[in-house]
Coordinates of C-alpha atoms and ligand atoms in Angstrom, one line a residue:
X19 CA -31.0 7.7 -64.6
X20 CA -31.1 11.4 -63.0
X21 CA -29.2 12.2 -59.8
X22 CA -32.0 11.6 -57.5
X23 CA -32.9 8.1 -59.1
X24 CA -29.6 7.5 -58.3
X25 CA -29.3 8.8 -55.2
X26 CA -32.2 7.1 -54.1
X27 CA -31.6 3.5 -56.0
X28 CA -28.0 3.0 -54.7
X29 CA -27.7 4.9 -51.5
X30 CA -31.0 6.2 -49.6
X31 CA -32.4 2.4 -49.8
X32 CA -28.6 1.0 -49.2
X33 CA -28.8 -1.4 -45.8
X34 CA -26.1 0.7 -44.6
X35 CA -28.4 4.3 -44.9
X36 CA -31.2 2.3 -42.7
X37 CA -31.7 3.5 -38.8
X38 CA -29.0 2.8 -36.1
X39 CA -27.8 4.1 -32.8
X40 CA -27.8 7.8 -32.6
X41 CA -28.8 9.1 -36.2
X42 CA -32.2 10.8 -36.1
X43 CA -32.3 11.6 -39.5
X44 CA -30.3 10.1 -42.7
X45 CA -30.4 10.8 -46.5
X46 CA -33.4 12.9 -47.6
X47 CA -33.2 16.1 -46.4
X48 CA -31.2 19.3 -46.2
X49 CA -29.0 17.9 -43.9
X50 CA -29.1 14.0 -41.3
X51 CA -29.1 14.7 -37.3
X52 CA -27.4 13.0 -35.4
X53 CA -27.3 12.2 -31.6
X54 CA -24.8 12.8 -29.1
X55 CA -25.2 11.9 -25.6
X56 CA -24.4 14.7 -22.9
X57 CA -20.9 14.3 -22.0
X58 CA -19.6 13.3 -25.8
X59 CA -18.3 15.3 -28.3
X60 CA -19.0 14.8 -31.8
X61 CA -15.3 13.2 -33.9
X62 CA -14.9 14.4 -37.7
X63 CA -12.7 13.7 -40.1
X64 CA -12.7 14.1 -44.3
X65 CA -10.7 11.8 -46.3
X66 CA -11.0 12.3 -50.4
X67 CA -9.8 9.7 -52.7
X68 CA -8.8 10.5 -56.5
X69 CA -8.5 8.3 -59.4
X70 CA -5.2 7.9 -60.7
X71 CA -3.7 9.4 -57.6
X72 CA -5.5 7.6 -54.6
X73 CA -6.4 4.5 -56.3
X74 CA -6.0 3.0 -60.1
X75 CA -8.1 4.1 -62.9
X76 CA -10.2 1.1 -63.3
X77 CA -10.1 -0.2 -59.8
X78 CA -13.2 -2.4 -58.9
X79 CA -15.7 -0.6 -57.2
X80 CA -16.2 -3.3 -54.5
X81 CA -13.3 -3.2 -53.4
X82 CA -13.0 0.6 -54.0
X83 CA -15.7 1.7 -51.5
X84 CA -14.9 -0.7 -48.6
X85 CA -11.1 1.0 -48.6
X86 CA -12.7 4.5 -48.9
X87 CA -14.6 3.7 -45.7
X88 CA -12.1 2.0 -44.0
X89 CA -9.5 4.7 -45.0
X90 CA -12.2 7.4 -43.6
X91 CA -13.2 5.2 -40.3
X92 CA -9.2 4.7 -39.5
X93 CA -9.0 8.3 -38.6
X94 CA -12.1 7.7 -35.7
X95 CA -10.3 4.8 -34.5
X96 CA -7.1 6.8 -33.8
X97 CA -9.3 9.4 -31.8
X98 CA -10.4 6.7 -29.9
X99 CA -13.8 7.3 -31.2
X100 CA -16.8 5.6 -31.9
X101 CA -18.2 5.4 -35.4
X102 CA -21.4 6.6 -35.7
X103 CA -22.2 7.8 -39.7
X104 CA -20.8 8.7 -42.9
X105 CA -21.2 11.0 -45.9
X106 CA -20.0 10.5 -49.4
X107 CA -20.0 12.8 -52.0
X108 CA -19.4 11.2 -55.4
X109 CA -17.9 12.7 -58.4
X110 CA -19.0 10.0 -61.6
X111 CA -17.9 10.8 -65.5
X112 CA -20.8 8.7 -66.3
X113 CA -23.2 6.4 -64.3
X114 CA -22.9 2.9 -64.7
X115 CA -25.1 1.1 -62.4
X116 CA -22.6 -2.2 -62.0
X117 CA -20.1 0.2 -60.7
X118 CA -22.5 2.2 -58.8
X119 CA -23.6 -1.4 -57.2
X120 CA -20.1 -2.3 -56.5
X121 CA -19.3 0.6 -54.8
X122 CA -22.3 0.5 -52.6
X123 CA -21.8 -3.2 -51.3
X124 CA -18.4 -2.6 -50.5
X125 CA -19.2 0.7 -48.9
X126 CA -21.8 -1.7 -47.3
X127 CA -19.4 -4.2 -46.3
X128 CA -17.0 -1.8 -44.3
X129 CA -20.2 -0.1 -42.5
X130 CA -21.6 -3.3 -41.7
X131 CA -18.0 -3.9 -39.9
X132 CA -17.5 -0.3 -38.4
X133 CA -20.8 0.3 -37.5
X134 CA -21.4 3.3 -38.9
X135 CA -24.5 4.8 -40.8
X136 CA -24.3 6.5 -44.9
X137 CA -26.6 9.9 -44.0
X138 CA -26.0 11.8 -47.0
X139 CA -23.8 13.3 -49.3
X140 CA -23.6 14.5 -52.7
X141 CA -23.5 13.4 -56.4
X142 CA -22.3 15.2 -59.5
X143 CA -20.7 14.7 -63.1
X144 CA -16.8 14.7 -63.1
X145 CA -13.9 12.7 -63.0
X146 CA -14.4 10.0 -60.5
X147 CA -13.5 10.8 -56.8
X148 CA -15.3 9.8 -53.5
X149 CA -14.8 11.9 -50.2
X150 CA -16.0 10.2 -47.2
X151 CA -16.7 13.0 -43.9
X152 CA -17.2 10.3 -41.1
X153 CA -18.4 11.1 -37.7
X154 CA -18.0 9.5 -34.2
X155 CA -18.0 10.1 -30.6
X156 CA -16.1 9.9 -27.9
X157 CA -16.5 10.9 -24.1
X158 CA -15.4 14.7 -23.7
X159 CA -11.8 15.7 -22.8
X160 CA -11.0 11.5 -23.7
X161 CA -10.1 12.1 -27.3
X162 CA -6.7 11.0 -28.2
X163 CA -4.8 13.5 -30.1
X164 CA -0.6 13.8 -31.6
X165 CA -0.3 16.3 -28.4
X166 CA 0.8 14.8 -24.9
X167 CA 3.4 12.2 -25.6
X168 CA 6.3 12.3 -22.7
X169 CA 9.7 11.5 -22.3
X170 CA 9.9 7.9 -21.0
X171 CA 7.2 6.7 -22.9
X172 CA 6.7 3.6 -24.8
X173 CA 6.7 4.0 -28.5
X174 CA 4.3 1.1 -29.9
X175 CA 2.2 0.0 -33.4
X176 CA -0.8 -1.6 -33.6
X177 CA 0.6 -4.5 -36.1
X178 CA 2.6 -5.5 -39.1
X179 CA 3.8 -2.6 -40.6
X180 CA 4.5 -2.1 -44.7
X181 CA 2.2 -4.5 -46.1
X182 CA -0.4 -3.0 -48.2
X183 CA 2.6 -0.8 -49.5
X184 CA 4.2 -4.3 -50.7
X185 CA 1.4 -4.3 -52.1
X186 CA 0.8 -1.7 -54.3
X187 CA 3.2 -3.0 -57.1
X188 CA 0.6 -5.8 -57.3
X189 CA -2.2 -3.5 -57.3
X190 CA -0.3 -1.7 -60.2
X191 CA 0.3 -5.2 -61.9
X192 CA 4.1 -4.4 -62.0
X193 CA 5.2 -7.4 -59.8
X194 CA 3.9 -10.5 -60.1
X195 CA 4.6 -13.2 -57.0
X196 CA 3.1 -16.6 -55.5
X197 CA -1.1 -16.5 -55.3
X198 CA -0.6 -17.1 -51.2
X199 CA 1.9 -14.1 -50.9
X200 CA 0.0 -12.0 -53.0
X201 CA -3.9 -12.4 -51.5
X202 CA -2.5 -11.8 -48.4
X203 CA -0.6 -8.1 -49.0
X204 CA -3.8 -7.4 -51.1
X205 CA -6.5 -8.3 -48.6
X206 CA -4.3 -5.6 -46.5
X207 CA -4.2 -3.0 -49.3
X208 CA -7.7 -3.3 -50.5
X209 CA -9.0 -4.1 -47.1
X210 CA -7.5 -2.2 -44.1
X211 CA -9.4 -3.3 -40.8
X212 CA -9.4 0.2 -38.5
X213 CA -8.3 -0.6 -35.6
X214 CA -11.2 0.6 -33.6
X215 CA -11.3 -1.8 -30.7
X216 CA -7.4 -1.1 -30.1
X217 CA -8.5 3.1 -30.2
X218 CA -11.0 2.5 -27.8
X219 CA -8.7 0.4 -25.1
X220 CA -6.0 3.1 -25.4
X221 CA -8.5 6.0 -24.0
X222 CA -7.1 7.4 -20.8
X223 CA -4.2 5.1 -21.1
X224 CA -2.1 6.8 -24.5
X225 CA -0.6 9.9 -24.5
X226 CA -0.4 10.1 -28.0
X227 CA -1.7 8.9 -31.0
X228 CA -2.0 8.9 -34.6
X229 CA -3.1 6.1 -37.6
X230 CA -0.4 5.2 -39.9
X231 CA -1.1 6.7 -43.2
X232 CA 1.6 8.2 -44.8
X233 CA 4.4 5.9 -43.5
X234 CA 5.7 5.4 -39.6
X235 CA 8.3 8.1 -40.1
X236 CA 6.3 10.8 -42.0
X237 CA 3.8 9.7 -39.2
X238 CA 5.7 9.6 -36.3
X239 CA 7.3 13.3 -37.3
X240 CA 3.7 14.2 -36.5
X241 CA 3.2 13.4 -32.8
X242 CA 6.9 14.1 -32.5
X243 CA 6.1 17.9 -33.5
X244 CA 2.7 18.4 -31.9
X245 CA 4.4 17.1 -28.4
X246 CA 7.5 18.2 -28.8
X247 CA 9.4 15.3 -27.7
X248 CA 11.8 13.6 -29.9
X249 CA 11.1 9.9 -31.3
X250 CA 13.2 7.5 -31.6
X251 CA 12.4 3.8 -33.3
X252 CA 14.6 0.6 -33.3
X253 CA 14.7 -1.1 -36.8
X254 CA 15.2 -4.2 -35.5
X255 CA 12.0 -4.2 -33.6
X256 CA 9.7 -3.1 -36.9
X257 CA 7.1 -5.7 -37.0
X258 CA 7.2 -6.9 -40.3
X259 CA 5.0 -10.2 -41.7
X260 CA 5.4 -13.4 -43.3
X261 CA 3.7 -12.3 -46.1
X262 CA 6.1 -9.2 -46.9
X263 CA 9.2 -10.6 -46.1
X264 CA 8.8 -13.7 -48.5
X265 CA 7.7 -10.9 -51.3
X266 CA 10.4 -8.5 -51.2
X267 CA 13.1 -9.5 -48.6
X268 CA 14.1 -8.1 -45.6
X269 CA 16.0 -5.1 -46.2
X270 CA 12.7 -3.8 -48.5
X271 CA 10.4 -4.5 -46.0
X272 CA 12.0 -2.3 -43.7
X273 CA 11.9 0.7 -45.6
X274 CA 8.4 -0.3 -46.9
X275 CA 7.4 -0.6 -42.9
X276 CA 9.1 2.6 -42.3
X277 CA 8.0 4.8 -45.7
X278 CA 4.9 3.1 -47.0
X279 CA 1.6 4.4 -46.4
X280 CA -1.7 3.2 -46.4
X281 CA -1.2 1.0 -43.4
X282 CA -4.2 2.6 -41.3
X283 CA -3.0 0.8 -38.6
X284 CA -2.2 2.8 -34.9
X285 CA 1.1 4.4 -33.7
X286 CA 0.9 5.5 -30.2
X287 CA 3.1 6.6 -27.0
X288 CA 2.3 5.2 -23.8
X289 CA 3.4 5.1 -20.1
X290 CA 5.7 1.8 -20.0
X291 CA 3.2 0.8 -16.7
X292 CA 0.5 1.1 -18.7
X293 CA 2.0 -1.8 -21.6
X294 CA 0.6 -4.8 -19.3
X295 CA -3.1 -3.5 -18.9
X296 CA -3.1 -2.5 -22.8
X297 CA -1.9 -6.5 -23.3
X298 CA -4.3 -8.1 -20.3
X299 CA -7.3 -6.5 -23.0
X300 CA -6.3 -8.9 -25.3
X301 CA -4.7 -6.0 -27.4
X302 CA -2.3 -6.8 -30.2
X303 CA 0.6 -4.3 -29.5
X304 CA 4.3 -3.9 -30.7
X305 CA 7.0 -1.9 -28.6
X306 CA 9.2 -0.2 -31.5
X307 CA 10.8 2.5 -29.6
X308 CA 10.5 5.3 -26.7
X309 CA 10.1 9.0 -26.4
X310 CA 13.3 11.2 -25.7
X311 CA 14.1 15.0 -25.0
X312 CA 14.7 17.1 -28.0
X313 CA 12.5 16.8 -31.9
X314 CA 12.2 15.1 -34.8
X315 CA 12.2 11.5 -35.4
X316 CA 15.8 9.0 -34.8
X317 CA 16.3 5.8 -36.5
X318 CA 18.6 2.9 -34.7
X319 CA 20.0 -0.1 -36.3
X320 CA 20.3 -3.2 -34.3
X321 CA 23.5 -1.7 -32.6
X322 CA 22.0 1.3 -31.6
X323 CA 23.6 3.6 -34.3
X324 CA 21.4 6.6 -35.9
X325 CA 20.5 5.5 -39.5
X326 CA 19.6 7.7 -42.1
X327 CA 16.4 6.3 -43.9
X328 CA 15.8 6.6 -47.7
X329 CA 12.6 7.9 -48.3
X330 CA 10.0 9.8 -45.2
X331 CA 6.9 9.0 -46.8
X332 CA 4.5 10.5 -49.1
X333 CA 3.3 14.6 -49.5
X334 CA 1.1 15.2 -52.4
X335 CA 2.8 18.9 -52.7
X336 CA 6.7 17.3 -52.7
X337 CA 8.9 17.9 -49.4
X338 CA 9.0 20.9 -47.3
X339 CA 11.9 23.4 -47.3
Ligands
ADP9 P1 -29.1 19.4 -51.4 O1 -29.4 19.9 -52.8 O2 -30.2 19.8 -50.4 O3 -27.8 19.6 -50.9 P2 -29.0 16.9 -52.7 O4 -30.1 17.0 -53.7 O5 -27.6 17.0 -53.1 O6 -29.4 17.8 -51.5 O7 -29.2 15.4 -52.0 C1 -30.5 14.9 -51.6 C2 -30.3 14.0 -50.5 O8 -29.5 12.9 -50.9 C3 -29.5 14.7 -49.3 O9 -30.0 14.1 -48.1 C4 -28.1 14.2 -49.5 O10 -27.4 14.1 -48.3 C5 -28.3 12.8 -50.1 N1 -27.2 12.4 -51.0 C6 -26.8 13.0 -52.2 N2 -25.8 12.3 -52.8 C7 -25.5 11.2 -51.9 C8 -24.6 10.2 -52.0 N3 -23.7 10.0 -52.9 N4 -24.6 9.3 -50.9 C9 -25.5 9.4 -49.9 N5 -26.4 10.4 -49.9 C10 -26.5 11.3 -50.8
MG10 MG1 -30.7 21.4 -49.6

């Protein structure tokens, strides 16, 4: 099968490369058109995803393309942002058309859920790795960004924090534990939810915000610098689940809440008046800490005494001086 047989088997005819909302042209030409409405600006963001370093070699396509979209839509959802399409350009070693099928109904599965629409991308021979470019839109000036948190402010999480890394030794088949345990910390590796309904209902209401991928600390460093406030989270008030704390105990899934990536699930800073509204609108929403005066990111134990964690979180080019 050529590249454009390809191209146009799995993804030009894929439900999720069909018309929606605001896409005037998808896969087929030099490049799709979207729509924006006056008054929006257009949300991008480009996620890639390796083999061997973003995923296991072997991994099963399925569920391989709905994280790759999930992963990629994430980033709209902590703008506050509305999906609207997607690109994927695919690097293959060799085309195999039950992976290329796998792929493209979990790809279709995730789209389905984000709404969002595949309007092109690119395919070539290599060793395998998918980038995702997703687009969305979001009222001008309503964007929320890692700029603007203030002293006084709430700290807060979107949900249970640490899970899909509890998962990963699973993923890795290193760790073996009880089928319940385990299909729950998978479904929340291989299947993170964005947490777009949550981005939306924090427009005009957080002053900062961010989507946990690299671990709440790594994370948190991140609004803490563009804002230039200082951060400060309570251990004791980490939302961890069920799920993790059975697996690996208490004192792992703390430093999997505060270390582990892959979560893709919001950290934000809020006015503490505006907590009630943020709850009335049926949000989920976890208080773990508060904005202070001064930089960086301060860990308490239960008594209120700074703790030093173990590990910060993930960098693909080792820590900075
Ligand atoms: P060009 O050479 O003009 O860049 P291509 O020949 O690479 O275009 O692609 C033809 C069409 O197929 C384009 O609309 C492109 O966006 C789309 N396309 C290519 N690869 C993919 C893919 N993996 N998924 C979705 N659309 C794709
Ligand atoms: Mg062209």
């Amino acid at each position: 099968m050529g590249e454009f047989e390809l191209i146009r088997h799995y993804f030009a005819t894929a439900a999720c490369a069909q018309g929606a909302d605001g896409v005037a042209l998808g896969i087929g030409d030099d490049c799709a058109l979207l729509e924006l409405a006056a008054g929006e600006q257009l949300a991008v963001s480009t996620d890639t995803l390796v083999e061997a370093v973003h995923f296991p070699a072997e991994a099963d396509a399925r569920l391989l393309g709905q994280r790759a979209l999930a992963v990629a839509v994430s980033d709209l959802a902590a703008m506050g942002a509305t999906p609207l399409a997607f690109t994927l350009a695919l690097t293959l070693p060799s085309v195999s058309s039950d992976w290329l099928a796998g792929l493209t109904a979990g790809l279709e599965r995730m789209a389905r859920r984000c709404g969002v629409q595949l309007v092109g991308g690119d395919t070539c021979r290599g060793p395998l790795s998918l980038t995702l470019t997703v687009f969305g839109r979001v009222p001008r000036g309503m964007a929320l960004t890692r700029q603007g948190a203030r002293v006084g402010d709430l700290l807060c999480v979107g949900g249970a924090l640490g899970d899909a890394a509890g998962a990963l030794p699973l993923v890795l088949g290193q760790r073996q534990v009880a089928d319940s345990i385990a299909a729950l910390l998978l479904e929340r590796y291989w299947s993170p939810q964005p947490q777009l309904a949550l981005g939306l209902s924090l427009r005009g209401l957080a002053t900062a915000a961010l989507d946990i991928s690299d671990g709440l600390l790594a994370d948190c460093g991140h609004i803490a610098r563009a804002s230039g406030v200082a951060l400060v989270i309570e251990q004791a008030r980490l939302p961890l689940s069920a799920a993790l704390l059975a697996c690996v105990g208490e004192d792992a899934a703390c430093q999997l809440a505060l270390s582990g990536g892959d979560d893709y699930l919001l950290a934000f800073t809020l006015a503490p008046e505006h907590l009630p509204d943020l709850q009335a609108g049926g949000q989920t929403v976890h208080v773990i800490g508060h904005v202070e005066a001064g930089q960086g990111v301060r860990l308490l134990d239960a008594a209120g005494r700074i703790l030093t964690p173990l590990h910060s979180g993930y960098q693909h080019f080792g820590t900075p001086p």
